[in-house]
PDB file of C-alpha atoms in Angstrom:
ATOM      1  CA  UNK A   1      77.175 118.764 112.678  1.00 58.00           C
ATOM      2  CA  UNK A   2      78.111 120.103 116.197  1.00 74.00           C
ATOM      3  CA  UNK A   3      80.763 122.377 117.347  1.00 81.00           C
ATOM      4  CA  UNK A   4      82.355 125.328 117.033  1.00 86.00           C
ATOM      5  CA  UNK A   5      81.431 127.684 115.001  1.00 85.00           C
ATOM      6  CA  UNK A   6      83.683 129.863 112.530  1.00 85.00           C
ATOM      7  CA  UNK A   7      82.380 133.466 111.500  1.00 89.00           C
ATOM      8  CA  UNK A   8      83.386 134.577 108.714  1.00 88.00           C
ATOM      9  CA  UNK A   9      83.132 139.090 108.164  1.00 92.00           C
ATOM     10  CA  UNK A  10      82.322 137.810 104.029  1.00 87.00           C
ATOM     11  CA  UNK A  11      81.380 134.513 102.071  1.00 81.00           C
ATOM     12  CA  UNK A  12      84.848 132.299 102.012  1.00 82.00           C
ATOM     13  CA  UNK A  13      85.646 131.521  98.026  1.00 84.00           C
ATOM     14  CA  UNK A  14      87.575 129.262  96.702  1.00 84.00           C
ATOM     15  CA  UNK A  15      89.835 130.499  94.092  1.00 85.00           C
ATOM     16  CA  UNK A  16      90.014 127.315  91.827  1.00 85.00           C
ATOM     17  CA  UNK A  17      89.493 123.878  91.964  1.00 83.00           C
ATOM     18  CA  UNK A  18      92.769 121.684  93.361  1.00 85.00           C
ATOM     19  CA  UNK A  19      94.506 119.078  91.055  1.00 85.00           C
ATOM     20  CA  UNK A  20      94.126 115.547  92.179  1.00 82.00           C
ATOM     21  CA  UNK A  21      97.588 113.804  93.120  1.00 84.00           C
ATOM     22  CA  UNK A  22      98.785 111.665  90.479  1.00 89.00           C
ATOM     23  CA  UNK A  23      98.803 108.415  92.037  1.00 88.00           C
ATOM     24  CA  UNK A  24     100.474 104.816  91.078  1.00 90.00           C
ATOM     25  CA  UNK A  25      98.202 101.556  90.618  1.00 93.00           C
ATOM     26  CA  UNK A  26      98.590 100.591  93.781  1.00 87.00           C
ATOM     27  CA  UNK A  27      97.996 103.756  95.536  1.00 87.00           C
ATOM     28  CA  UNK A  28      94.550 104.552  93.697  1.00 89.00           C
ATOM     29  CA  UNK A  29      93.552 100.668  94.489  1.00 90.00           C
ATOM     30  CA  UNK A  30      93.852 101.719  98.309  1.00 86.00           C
ATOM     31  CA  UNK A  31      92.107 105.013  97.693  1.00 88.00           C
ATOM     32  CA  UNK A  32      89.170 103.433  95.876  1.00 91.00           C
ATOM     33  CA  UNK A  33      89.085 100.715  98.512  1.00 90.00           C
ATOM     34  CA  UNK A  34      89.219 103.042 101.657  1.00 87.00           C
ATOM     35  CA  UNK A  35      86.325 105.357  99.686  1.00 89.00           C
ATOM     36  CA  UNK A  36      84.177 102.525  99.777  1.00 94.00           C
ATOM     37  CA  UNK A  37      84.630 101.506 103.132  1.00 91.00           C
ATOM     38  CA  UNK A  38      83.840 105.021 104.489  1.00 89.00           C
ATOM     39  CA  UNK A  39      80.593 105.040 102.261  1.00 92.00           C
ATOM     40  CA  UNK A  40      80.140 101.327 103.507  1.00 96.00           C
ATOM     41  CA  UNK A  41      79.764 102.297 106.973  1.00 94.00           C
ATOM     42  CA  UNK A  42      78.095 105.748 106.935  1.00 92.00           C
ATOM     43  CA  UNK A  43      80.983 107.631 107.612  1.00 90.00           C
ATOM     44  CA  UNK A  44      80.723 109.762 104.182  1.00 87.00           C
ATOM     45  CA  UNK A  45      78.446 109.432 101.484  1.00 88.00           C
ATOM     46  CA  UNK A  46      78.628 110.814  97.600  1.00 86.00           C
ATOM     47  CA  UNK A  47      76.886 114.428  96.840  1.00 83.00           C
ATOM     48  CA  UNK A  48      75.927 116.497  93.749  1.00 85.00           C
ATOM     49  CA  UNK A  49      78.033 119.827  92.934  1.00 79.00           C
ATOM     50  CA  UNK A  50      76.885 122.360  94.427  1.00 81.00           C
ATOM     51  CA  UNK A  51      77.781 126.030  93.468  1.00 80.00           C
ATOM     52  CA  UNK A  52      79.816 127.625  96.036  1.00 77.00           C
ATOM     53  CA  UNK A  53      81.112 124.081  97.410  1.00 81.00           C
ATOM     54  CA  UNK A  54      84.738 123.680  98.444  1.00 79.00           C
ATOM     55  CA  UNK A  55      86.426 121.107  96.951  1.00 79.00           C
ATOM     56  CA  UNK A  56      89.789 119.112  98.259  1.00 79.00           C
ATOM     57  CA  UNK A  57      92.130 116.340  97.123  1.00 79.00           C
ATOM     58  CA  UNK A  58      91.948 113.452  98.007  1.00 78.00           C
ATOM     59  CA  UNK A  59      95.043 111.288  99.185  1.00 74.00           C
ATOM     60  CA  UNK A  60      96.183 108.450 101.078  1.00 79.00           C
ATOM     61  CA  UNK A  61      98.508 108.578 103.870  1.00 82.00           C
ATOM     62  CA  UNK A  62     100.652 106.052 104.866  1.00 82.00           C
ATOM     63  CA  UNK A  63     100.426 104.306 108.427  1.00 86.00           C
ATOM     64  CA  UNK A  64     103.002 102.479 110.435  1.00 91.00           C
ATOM     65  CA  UNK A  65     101.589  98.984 109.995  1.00 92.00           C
ATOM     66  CA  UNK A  66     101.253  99.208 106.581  1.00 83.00           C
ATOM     67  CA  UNK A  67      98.106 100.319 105.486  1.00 82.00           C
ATOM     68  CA  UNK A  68      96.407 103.361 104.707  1.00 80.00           C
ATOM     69  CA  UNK A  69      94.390 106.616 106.188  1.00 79.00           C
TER      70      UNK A  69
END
C-alpha cells in the first residue's frame, strides 16, 4: 500500500472488539452479496486473526439509485 504515512509516538490498541449492526433480511442479503463481489474482483480478500489486528463493522450504506455501498 502507498501513501502517507501515520507515526504513531506508541503501538495504537484497540480497546475491544465493535458489535456488528443488527441488520434485517434484506440488508444482510446486500451485505453478503456486495462481500462477494469485492472478493470477486480482487478488491478485498478474507484473512486469519491476527493478534494486534483492528477490527471494524461492517455496514451497508444506502445510495441514491437504490442500491448499496
Amino acid at each position: 500500500v502507498l501513501g502517507y504515512e501515520i507515526i504513531f509516538t506508541s503501538p495504537p490498541i484497540q480497546s475491544r472488539i465493535p458489535d456488528n449492526p443488527v441488520l434485517s433480511p434484506d440488508l444482510t442479503l446486500a451485505t453478503d452479496n456486495l462481500i462477494a463481489r469485492l472478493i470477486s474482483i480482487g478488491a478485498i480478500e478474507e484473512v486469519n486473526e491476527v493478534d494486534g489486528e483492528f477490527i471494524s463493522s461492517i455496514f451497508p450504506v444506502p445510495k441514491s439509485n437504490g442500491k448499496f455501498r
